[in-house]
Each structure stands twice: as structure tokens, then as C-alpha cells.
Coordinates of C-alpha atoms and ligand atoms in Angstrom, one line a residue:
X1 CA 19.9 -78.9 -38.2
X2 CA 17.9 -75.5 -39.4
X3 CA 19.5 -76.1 -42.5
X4 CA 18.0 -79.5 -43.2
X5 CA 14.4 -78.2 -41.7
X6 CA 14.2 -76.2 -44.5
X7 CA 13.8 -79.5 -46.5
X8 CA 10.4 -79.7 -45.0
X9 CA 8.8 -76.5 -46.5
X10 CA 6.9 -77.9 -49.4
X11 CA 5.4 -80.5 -47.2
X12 CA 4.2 -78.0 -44.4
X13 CA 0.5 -78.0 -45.1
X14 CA 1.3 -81.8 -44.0
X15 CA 3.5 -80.9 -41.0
X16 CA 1.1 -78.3 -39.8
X17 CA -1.7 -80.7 -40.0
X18 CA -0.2 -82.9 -37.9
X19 CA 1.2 -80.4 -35.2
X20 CA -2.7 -79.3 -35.1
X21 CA -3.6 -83.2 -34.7
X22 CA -1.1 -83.4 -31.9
X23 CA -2.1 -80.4 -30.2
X24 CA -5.4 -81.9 -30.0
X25 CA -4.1 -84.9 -28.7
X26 CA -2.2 -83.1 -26.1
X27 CA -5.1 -81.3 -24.8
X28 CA -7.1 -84.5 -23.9
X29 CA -3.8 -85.8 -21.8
X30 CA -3.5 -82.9 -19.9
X31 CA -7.9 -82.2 -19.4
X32 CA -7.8 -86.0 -18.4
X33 CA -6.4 -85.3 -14.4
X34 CA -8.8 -82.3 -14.1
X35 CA -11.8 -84.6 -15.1
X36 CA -10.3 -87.4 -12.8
X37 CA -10.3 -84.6 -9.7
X38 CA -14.1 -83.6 -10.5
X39 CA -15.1 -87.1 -10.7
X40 CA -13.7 -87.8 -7.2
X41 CA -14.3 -84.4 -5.8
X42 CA -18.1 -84.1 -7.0
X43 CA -19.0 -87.3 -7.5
X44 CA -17.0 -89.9 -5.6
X45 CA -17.1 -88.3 -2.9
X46 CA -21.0 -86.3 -3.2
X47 CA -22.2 -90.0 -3.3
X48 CA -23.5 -89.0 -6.9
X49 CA -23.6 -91.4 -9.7
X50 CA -25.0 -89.4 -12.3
X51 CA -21.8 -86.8 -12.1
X52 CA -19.6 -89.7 -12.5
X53 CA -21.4 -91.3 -15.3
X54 CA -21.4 -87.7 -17.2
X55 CA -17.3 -87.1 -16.9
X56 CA -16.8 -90.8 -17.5
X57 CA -18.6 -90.5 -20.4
X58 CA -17.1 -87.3 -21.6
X59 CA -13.4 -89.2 -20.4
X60 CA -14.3 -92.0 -22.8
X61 CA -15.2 -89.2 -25.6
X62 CA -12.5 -87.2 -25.1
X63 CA -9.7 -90.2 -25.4
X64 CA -11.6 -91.9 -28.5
X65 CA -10.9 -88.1 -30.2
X66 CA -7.2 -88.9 -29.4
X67 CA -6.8 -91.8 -30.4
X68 CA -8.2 -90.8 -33.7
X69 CA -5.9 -88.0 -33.6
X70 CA -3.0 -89.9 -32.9
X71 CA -3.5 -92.3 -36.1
X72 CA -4.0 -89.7 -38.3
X73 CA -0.9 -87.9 -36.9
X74 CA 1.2 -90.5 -37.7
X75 CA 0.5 -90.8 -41.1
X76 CA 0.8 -87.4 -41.7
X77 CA 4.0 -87.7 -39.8
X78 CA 5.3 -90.4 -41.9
X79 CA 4.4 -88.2 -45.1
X80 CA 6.6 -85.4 -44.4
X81 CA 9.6 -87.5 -42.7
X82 CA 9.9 -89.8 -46.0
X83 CA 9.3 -86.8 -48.3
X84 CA 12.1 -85.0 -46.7
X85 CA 14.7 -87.9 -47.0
X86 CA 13.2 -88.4 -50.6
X87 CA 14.3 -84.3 -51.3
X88 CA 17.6 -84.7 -49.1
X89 CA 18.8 -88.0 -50.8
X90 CA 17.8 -85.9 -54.5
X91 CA 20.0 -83.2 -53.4
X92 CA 23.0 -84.9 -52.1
X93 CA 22.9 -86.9 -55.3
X94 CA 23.2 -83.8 -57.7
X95 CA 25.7 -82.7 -55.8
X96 CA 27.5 -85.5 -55.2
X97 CA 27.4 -85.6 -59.7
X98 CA 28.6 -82.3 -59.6
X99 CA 31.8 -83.2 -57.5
X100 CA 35.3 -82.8 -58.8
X101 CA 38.1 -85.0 -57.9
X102 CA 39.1 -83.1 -55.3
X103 CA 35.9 -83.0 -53.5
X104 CA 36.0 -86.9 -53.5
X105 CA 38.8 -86.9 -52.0
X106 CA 37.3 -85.0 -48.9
X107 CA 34.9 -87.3 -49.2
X108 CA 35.6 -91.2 -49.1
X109 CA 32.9 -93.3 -51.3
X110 CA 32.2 -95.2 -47.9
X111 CA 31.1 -91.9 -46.3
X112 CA 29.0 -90.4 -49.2
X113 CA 27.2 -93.7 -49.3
X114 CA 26.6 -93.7 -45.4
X115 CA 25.9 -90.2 -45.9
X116 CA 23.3 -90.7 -48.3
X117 CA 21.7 -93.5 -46.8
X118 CA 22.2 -94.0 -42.8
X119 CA 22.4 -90.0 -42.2
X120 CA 19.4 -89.3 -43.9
X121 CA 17.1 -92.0 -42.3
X122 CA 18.1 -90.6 -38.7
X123 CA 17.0 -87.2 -39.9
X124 CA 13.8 -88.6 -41.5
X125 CA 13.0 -90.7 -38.1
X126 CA 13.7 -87.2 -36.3
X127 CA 11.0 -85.4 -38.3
X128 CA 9.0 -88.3 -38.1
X129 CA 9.3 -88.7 -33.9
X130 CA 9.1 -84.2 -33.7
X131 CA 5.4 -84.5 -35.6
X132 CA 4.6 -87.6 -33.4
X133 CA 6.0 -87.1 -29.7
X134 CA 9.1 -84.1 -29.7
X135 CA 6.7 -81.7 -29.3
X136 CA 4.6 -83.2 -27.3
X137 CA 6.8 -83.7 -24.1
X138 CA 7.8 -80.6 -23.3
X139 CA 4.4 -79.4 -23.9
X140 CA 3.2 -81.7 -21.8
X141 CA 5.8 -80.8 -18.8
X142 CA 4.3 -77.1 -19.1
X143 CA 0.8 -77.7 -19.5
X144 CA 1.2 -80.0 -16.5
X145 CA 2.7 -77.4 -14.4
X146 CA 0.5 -74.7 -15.1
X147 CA -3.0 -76.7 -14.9
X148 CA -1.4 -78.0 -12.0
X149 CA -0.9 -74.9 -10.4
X150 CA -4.3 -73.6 -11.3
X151 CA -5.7 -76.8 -9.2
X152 CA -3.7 -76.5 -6.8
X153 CA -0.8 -73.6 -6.3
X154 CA 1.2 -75.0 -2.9
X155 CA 1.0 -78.1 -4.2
X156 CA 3.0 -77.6 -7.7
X157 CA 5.5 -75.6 -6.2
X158 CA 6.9 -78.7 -5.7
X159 CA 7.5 -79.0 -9.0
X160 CA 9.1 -75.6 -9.4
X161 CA 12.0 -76.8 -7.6
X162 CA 12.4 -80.0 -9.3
X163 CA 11.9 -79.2 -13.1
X164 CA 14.7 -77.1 -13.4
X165 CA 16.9 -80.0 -11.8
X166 CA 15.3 -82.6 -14.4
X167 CA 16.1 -79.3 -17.3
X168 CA 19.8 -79.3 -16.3
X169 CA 20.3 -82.6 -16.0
X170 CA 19.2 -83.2 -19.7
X171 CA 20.8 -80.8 -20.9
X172 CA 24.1 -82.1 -19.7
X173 CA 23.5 -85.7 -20.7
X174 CA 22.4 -83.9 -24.0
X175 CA 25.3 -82.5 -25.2
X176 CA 27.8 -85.7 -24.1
X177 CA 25.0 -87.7 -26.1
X178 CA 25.3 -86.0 -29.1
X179 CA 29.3 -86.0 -29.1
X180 CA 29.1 -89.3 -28.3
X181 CA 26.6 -90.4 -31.5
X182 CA 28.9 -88.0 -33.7
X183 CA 31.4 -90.6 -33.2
X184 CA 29.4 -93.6 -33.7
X185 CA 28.6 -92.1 -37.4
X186 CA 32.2 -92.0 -38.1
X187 CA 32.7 -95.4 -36.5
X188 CA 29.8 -96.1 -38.9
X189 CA 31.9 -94.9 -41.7
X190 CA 35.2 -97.0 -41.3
X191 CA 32.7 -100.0 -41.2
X192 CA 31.3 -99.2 -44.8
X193 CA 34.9 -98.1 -46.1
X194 CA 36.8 -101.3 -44.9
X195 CA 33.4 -103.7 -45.9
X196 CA 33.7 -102.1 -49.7
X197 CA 37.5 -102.6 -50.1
X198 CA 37.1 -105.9 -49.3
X199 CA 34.5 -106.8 -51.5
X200 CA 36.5 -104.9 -54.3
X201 CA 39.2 -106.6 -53.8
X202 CA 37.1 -110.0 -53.4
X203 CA 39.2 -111.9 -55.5
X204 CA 42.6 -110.7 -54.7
X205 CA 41.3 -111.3 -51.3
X206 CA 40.5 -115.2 -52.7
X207 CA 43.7 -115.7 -54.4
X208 CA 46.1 -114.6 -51.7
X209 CA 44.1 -116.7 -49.0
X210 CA 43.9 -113.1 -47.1
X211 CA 40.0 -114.2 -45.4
X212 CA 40.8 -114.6 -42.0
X213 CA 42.7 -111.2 -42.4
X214 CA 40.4 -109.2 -43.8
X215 CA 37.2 -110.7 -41.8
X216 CA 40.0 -109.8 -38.6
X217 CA 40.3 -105.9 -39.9
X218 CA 36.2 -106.2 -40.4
X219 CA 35.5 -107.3 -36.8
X220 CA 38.0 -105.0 -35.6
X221 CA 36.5 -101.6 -37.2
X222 CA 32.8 -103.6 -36.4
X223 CA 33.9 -103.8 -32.1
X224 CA 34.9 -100.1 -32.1
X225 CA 31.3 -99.5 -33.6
X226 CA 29.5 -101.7 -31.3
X227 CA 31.8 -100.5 -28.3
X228 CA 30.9 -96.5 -29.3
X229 CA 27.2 -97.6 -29.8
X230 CA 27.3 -98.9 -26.7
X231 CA 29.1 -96.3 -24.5
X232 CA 26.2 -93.8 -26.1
X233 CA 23.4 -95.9 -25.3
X234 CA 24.7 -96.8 -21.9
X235 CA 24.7 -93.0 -20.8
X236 CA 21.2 -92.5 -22.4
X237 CA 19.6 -95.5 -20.1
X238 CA 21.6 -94.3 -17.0
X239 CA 20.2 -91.1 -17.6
X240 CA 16.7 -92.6 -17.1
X241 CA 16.7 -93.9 -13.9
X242 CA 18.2 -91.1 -12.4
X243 CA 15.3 -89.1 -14.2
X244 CA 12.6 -91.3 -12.2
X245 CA 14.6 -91.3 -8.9
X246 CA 14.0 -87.6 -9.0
X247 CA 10.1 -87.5 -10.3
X248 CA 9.5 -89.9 -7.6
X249 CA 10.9 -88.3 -5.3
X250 CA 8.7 -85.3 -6.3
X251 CA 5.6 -87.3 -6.2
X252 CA 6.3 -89.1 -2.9
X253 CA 6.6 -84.9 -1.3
X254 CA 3.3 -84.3 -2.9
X255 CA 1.6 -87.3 -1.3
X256 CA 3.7 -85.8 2.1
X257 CA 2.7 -82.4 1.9
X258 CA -0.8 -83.3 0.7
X259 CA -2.1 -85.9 3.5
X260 CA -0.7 -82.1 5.8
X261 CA -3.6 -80.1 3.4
X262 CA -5.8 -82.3 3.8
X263 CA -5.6 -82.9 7.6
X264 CA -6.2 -79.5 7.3
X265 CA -9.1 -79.6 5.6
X266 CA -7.9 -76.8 3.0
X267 CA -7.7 -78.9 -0.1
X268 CA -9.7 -81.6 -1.5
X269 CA -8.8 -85.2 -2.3
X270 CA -9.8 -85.0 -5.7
X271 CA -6.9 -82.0 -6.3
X272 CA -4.1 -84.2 -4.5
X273 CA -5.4 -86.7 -7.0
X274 CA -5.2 -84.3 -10.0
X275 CA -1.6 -83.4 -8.8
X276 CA 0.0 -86.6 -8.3
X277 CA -1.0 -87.4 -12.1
X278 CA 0.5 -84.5 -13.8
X279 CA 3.2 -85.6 -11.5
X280 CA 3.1 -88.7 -13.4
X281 CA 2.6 -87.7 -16.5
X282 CA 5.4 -85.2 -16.5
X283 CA 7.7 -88.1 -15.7
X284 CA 6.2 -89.8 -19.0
X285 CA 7.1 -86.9 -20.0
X286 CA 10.7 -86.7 -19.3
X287 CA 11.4 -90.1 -19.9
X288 CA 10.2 -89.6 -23.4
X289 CA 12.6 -86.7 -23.4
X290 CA 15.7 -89.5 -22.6
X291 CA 14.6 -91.3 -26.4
X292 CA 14.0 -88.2 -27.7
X293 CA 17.8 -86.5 -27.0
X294 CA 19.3 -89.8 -28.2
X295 CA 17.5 -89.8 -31.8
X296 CA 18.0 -85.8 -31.7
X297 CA 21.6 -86.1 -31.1
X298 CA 21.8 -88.4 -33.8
X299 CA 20.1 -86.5 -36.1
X300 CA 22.1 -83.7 -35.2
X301 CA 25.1 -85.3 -36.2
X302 CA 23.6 -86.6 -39.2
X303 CA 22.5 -83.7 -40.5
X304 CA 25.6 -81.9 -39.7
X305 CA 27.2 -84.5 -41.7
X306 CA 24.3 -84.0 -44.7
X307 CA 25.1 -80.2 -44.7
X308 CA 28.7 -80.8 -44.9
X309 CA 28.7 -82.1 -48.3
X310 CA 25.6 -79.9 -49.5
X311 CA 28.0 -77.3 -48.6
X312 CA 30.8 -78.7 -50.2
X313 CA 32.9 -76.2 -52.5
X314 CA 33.1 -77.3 -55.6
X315 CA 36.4 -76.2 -57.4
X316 CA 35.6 -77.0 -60.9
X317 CA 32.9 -74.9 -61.6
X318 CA 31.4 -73.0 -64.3
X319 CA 32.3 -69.4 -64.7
X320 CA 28.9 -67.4 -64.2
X321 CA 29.1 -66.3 -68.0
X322 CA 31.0 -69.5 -69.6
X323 CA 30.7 -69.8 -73.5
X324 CA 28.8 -72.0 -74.7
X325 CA 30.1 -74.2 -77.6
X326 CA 28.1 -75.0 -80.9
X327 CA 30.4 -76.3 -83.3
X328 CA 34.1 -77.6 -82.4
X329 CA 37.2 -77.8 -84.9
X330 CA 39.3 -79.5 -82.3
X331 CA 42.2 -77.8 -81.9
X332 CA 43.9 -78.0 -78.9
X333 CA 46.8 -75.9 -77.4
X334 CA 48.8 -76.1 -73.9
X335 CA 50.3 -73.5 -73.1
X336 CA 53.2 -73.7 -70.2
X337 CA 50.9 -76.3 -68.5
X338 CA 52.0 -77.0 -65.3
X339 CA 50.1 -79.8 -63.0
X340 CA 50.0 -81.8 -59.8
X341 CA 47.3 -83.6 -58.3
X342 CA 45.4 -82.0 -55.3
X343 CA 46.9 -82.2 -52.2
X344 CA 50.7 -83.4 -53.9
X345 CA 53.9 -81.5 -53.6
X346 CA 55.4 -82.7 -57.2
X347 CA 54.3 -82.0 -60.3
X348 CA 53.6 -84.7 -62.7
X349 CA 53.4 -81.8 -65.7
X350 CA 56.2 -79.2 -66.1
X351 CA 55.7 -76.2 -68.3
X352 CA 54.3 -78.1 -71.1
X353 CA 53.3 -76.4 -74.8
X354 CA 52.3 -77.8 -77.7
X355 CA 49.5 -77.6 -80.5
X356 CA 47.4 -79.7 -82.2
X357 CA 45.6 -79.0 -85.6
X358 CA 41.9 -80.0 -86.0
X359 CA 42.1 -83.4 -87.8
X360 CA 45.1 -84.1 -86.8
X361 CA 46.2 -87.3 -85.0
X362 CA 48.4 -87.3 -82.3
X363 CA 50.6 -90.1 -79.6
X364 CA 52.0 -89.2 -77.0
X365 CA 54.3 -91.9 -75.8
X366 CA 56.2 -92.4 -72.3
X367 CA 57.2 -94.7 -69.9
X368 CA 54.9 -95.3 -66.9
X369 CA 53.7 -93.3 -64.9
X370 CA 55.2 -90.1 -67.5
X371 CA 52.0 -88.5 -66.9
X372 CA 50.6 -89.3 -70.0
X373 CA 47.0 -89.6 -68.8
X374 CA 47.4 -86.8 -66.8
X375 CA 47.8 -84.4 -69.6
X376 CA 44.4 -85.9 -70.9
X377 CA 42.7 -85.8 -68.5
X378 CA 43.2 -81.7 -68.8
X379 CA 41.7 -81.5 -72.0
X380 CA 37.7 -82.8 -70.1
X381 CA 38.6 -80.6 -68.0
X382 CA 38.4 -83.4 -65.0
X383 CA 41.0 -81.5 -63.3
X384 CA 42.4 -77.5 -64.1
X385 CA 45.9 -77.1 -64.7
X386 CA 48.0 -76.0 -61.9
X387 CA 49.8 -73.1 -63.5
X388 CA 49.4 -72.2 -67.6
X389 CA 46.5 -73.2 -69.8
X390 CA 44.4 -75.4 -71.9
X391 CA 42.7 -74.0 -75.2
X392 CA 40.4 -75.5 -77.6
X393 CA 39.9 -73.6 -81.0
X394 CA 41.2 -70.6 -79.4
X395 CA 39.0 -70.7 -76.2
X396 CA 40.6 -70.7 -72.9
X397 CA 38.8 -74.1 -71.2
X398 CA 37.5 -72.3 -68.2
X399 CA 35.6 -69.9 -70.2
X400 CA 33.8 -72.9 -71.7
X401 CA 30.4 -74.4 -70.2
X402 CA 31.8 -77.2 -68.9
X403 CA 29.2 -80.2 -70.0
X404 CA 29.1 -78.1 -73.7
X405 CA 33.1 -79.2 -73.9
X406 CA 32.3 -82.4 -72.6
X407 CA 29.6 -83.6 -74.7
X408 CA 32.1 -82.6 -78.0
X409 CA 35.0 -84.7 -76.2
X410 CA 35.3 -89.1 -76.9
X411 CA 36.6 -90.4 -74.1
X412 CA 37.9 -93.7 -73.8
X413 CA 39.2 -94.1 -70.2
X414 CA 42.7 -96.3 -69.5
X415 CA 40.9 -98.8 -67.3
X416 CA 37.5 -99.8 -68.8
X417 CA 34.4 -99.1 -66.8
X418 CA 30.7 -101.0 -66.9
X419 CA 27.5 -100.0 -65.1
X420 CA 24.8 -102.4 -64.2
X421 CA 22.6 -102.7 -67.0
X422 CA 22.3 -104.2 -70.3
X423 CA 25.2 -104.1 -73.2
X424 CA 22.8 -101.8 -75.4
X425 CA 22.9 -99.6 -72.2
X426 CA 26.0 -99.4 -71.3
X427 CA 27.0 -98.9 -75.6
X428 CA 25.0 -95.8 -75.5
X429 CA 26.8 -94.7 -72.7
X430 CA 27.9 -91.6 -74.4
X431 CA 25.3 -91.2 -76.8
X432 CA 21.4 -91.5 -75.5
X433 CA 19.7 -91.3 -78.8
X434 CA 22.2 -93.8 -80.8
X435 CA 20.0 -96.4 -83.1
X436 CA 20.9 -100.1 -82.2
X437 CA 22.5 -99.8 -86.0
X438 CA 24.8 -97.2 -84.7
X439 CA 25.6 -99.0 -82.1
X440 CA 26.2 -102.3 -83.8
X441 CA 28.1 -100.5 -86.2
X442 CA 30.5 -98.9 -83.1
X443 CA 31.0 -102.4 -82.1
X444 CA 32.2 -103.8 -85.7
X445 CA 34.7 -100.8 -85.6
X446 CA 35.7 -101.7 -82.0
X447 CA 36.5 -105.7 -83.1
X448 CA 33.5 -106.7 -80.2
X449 CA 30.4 -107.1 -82.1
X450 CA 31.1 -111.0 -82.6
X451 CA 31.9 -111.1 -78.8
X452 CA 28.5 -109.6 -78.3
X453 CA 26.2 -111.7 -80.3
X454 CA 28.0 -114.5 -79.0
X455 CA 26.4 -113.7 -75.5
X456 CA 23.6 -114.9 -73.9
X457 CA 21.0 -112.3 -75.2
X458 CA 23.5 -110.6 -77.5
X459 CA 23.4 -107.1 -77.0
X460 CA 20.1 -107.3 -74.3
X461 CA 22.3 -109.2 -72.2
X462 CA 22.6 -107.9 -68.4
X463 CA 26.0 -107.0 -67.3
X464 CA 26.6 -106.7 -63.4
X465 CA 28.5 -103.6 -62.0
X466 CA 31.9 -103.4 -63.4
X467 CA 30.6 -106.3 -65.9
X468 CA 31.7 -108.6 -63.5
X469 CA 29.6 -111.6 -65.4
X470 CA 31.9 -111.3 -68.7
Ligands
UTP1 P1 49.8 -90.8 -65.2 O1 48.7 -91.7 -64.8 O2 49.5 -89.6 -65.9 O3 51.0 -91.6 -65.9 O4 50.6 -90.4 -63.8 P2 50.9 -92.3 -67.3 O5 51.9 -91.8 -68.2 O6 49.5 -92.3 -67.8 O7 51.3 -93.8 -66.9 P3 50.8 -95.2 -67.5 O8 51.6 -95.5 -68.7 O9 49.3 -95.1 -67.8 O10 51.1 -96.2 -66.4 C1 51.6 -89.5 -63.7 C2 52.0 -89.4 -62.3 O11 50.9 -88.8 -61.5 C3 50.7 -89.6 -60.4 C4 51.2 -91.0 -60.7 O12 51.6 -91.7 -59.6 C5 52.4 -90.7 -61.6 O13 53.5 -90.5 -60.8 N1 49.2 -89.6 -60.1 C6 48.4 -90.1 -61.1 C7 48.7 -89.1 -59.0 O14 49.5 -88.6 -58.1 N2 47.4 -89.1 -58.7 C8 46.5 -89.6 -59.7 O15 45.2 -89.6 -59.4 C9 47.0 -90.1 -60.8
MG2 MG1 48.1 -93.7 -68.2

């Protein structure tokens, strides 16, 4: 969690701002039970109007200064909670880009995207709801107690013995809670995984008539999320009337011990008053608390999940002082080049050498499943060899900035990707600056351009993701 608060720093003019605003706000709840006691104490009871009219009239102030307050809280609240998910979702997405293979396979595409999306919002609503009320509560429980021990010391003892029961209480439902809503994010997880196999696979799904199965596997992973969700909210409302069994309890000793003060005529009505709504404002207080532990624990979870992949290591990486590359000849050596994918046992690549002259053209033929693409994908450097090494003109690949090697390196890919976005876009896929000329002129070599212009807007046409509309 202190690892995504640090999110918040360039927005902390904001978040003190509205810490001050709720300060302020604070102070008029907890002056109001003092001015209620001096109304009734000095006025009510004094038979004077005039007293009365004077603390109404500063009551009435005082609230309209909170309510302003509060308005102005929440927007400032709102600022820095959608700022940070703005900064966190920025983050995870550059690092997300700079994953290797490996590190995707740590991290299912269904999880980064819940990551990226559901994770952050519970960590923006926290920042949001620790401007707006976190704060706020347990401030509230201990400016209660001590105004109400300056009104009234015998009285609030009361509460001396009961706050620490409401404190451990919490604190146990607390940490259940947040096991509980780590689950449901995981539960959250399968949900997204199994709903974006299926539409992948949409029309295999179509063709093989598997509906009813796949909409049985959806509602399956969808009741373990509802059951989870329940479970956790379930012990975060039981949690609440226990809570009010014990303030009321509380309050009914003050009224007990009170009516005994006042019979002997030690204490004034207008103090029992006072006391019985801190009383009841501390249970505000703590009930607040019961929402505020459930979107904590969430958060907490979330943002553990957040960190997780911020902290992800990365095993492709750049060495601190990689070469850059200029020019490239385009010769390319292995050298006893050994490989299996992450996490396998066989190699795909056994002690493999050869060498290619610049200009030269070379085919490497073999059956399926040879490992064929596996030895190009080396060259990118998408994955590093397992044992031996990859050279081009001379330079040992890891020595090489990786996106210098890459931007010198044609790639055409054995199973043909689009993005969303026109044809022109997706054509300068591996060129930014190329002239529409260029382009057209790649397509005449490629046998497409008559495809192309055959197409609804030619080459402004908009192709879905995976240019499922051709
Ligand atoms: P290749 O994908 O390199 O084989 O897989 P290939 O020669 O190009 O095959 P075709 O002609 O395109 O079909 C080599 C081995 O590596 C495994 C494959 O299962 C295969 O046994 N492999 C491939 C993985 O284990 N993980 C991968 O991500 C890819
Ligand atoms: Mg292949």
C-alpha cells in the first residue's frame, strides 16, 4: 500500500488541501455537542432566549462552513484519486511493454487487464474515500473522547472501556476481510480469463455448437465470484450490528449513570446531553469504519496485486552499458546455441552453429514443430538462448541496446497479426514516417495492393482487432 501512496506525491498540494478542508469539517462535528450542552445548560434551562438565539445562530454558521467544506473536499478528493489511477495505469502500461515472454507467462493477459483496470479503480476509490471520510472517523472517535472527557470526566470513562473492545473487534474482522477480498480479486481474474477465451475462440465455439458449454464453465467461474463476494460482504454487515449492540450499550450506561449525577445534582443536563452525542457520533463513527475496512481491504489487495507486476523482474533487459548500433551489415552467427522455452525441461535447440554472410539469403527447412521459429525468434532477441550465443556483425546480442537491434531487424511473424485501426496504420506498423507511396509500393511487392483498393475506403479502411472485418 505505501508503495502505491507514493503515486500521490505530485498531487499533494491537492491532497493536503483537502485534508485541511476536512479538518475543518471535522472541527464543526465535534464543537456541535459542546454548543448543544451551552444551549441547554445556559439558555434552555436559564429561561434565556437571547443565549439560544446567539449559539443557534453560530450552529447554523458553523455547519454552513462545513458544508462548504465538504463540497470543496470532494472535488479536491476526486482530483487526486483519478490522477493517481491515471499515473498507476501509465506505469503498469510501460511496464507491462517492457515484459518478456516469460514475465507473461507469470502473468495471464486476463489478470494484467483486471490488474490494470479493476485493481486500480479500488485503489483510486480508496484515495478518494481517505481525503473524504478515512481520516475522518477515527479522528472523530478521538476528538469525541477527549472533548468528552473535558465536559465531563466520569462520564467518558465509559467510553474508555468500550473503545478498545470496538478497536479489537475491527481489527479482527479487518484482517479476515482483507483475506477474504484478496480472494475475490482472483476469483475476479478467472472470470476475465475464461470470458476472453471464449470470445477468442467465438467461432470455434459457433462451429462445434460448444454454447451451452462454455456459457456452463462462464456461470461456474461467475458463482464462485458471487459466492466469495458474498461470503466477504456478509462478514463486513455482521460486523455492523455487533458494532451498534456495543455503542448502544455504551450510550444506554451513560443515560444510567447520568440520571445517578444528576440526582445528585453534581452534573448538569446540558453535559449528559453533550455526552450522549459524542456517544452517538462515535458510533457514526465506527460504523463508517465497517465501509471503510471493506474498501481498505480491497485496496490492499489491489494494490498488492498493482506492485506485484511493477515489481516484476524483467529477464530480458538491457545491459547498463549496451552498444548502441548505427549501421548493420547483417551477419549473423550462432554459436553452440542451445534453447528451451521458460519453464520446459527439453530443449527445442541443441548446440546449434552456423553463419550467415551479410546479403546472403538463407532457408531453413524442417518438419513441424523442428524449432524452426524458435531459432528466429533468437535473432530479436524475444527470448536469450539457453546455453551458447547469438552474434550480429561480430557483436554478442546482449551487448546490444536492445530496441537499436530491433529497429534494424524485418520481422514478418508466422501467424499474421492486425491492430484496430486503419490499413495505412497498421502498414506502417514498422515504419512511423513511411510516405503512403512507400507504403503502396510495400503492398505491390507483397501481391495485396489490388486487395486493398478493392476495399471499402482502400487503404483508409478500418480494420477491427485481429482484422476480424476482412
Ligand atoms: P517451433 O515453433 O520453433 O517449430 O517449435 P517450427 O519448426 O517453427 O514449427 P512449424 O513448422 O512452424 O509448425 C519448436 C518446439 O518448441 C515448442 C513447440 O511445441 C515445438 O515442440 N514450443 C514452441 C514451446 O514449447 N513453446 C513455444 O512458445 C513455442
Ligand atoms: Mg514455425
Amino acid at each position: 500500500m505505501t508503495k502505491i501512496l507514493k503515486f500521490i506525491k505530485p498531487y499533494r498540494v491537492a491532497a493536503y488541501i483537502a485534508l485541511i478542508l476536512m479538518l475543518i469539517e471535522l472541527s464543526v462535528e465535534l464543537l456541535q455537542p459542546l454548543l448543544i450542552g451551552k444551549i441547554i445548560d445556559e439558555g434552555i434551562l436559564n429561561n434565556d432566549m437571547s443565549v439560544v438565539l446567539y449559539w443557534g445562530g453560530m450552529m447554523l454558521l458553523l455547519s454552513l462552513i462545513a458544508f462548504f467544506s465538504g463540497i470543496t473536499n470532494s472535488y479536491y478528493a476526486a482530483f487526486v484519486g483519478q490522477n493517481l489511477g491515471f499515473s498507476i495505469r501509465k506505469k503498469l502500461m510501460k511496464k507491462v511493454q517492457s515484459f518478456s515472454f516469460t514475465n507473461f507467462n507469470t502473468f495471464p493477459h486476463a489478470s494484467l487487464i483486471t490488474r490494470m483496470t479493476n485493481d486500480v479503480t479500488q485503489v483510486q476509490n480508496i484515495v478518494f474515500m481517505g481525503l473524504r471520510i478515512m481520516l475522518r472517523a477515527p479522528l472523530l472517535i478521538i476528538g469525541s473522547l477527549i472533548l468528552a472527557v473535558l465536559v465531563n470526566w466520569q462520564l467518558a470513562l465509559i467510553f474508555l472501556i468500550t473503545i478498545p473492545v470496538v478497536v479489537i473487534f475491527l481489527v479482527i474482522v479487518m484482517t479476515k476481510g482483507g483475506k477474504m477480498f484478496r480472494s475475490v480479486q482472483q476469483k475476479l481474474d478467472t472470470v476475465n480469463n475464461v470470458m476472453q477465451e471464449s470470445l477468442i475462440g467465438l467461432r470455434l465455439i459457433k462451429a462445434y455448437n460448444r454454447r451451452t458449454h462454455e456459457v456452463k464453465k462462464f456461470m461456474n467461474v461467475s458463482n464462485n465470484l458471487k459466492e466469495q463476494t458474498a461470503s466477504a460482504l456478509r462478514l463486513m454487515e455482521a460486523a455492523m450490528p455487533a458494532l451498534l449492540f456495543i455503542m448502544n450499550v455504551c450510550i444506554i450506561f451513560i443515560l444510567w449513570i447520568g440520571r445517578e449525577q444528576l440526582q445528585a445534582t453534581n452534573i448538569e443536563v446540558g453535559e449528559v446531553v453533550s455526552i450522549i452525542n459524542y456517544a452517538t457520533r462515535m458510533t457514526t463513527a465506527f460504523s463508517m469504519f465497517s465501509f471503510i475496512i471493506m474498501a481498505f481491504s480491497r485496496a490492499r489487495a489491489s494494490s498488492e496485486r498493482i506492485v506485484e507486476v511493477l515489481e516484476a523482474k524483467i529477464d530480458l533487459e538491457d545491459e547498463e552499458d549496451g552498444k548502441s548500433l548505427e549501421q548493420l551489415k547483417g551477419a549473423v552467427t550462432f554459436e553452440h546455441v542451445s534453447f528451451r522455452y521458460p519453464g520446459m525441461s527439453t530443449y527445442v535447440l541443441k548446440d546449434i552453429s552456423f553463419h550467415i554472410r551479410p546479403g546472403e539469403t538463407v532457408a531453413i527447412l524442417g518438419s513441424t514443430g523442428a524449432g524452426k521459429s524458435s531459432i528466429l525468434q533468437l535473432i530479436p532477441r524475444l527470448y536469450d538462448p539457453t546455453e551458447g550465443a547469438v552474434y550480429v556483425d561480430g557483436m554478442n546480442l546482449k551487448d546490444v541496446k536492445m530496441d537499436d537491434l530491433r529497429k534494424r531487424i524485418g520481422f514478418t511473424p508466422q501467424e499474421s497479426i492486425l491492430f484496430s485501426g486503419t490499413v495505412e496504420e497498421n502498414l506502417a506498423w514498422g515504419k512511423s514516417d513511411a510516405t503512403l507511396s512507400e507504403m503502396k509500393a510495400a503492398a505491390q511487392d507483397a501481391q495485396i495492393h489490388e486487395t486493398i483498393t478493392d476495399l471499402k475506403d482502400g487503404y483508409e479502411t478500418k480494420l477491427g482487432q485481429k482484422g476480424i472485418n476482412l
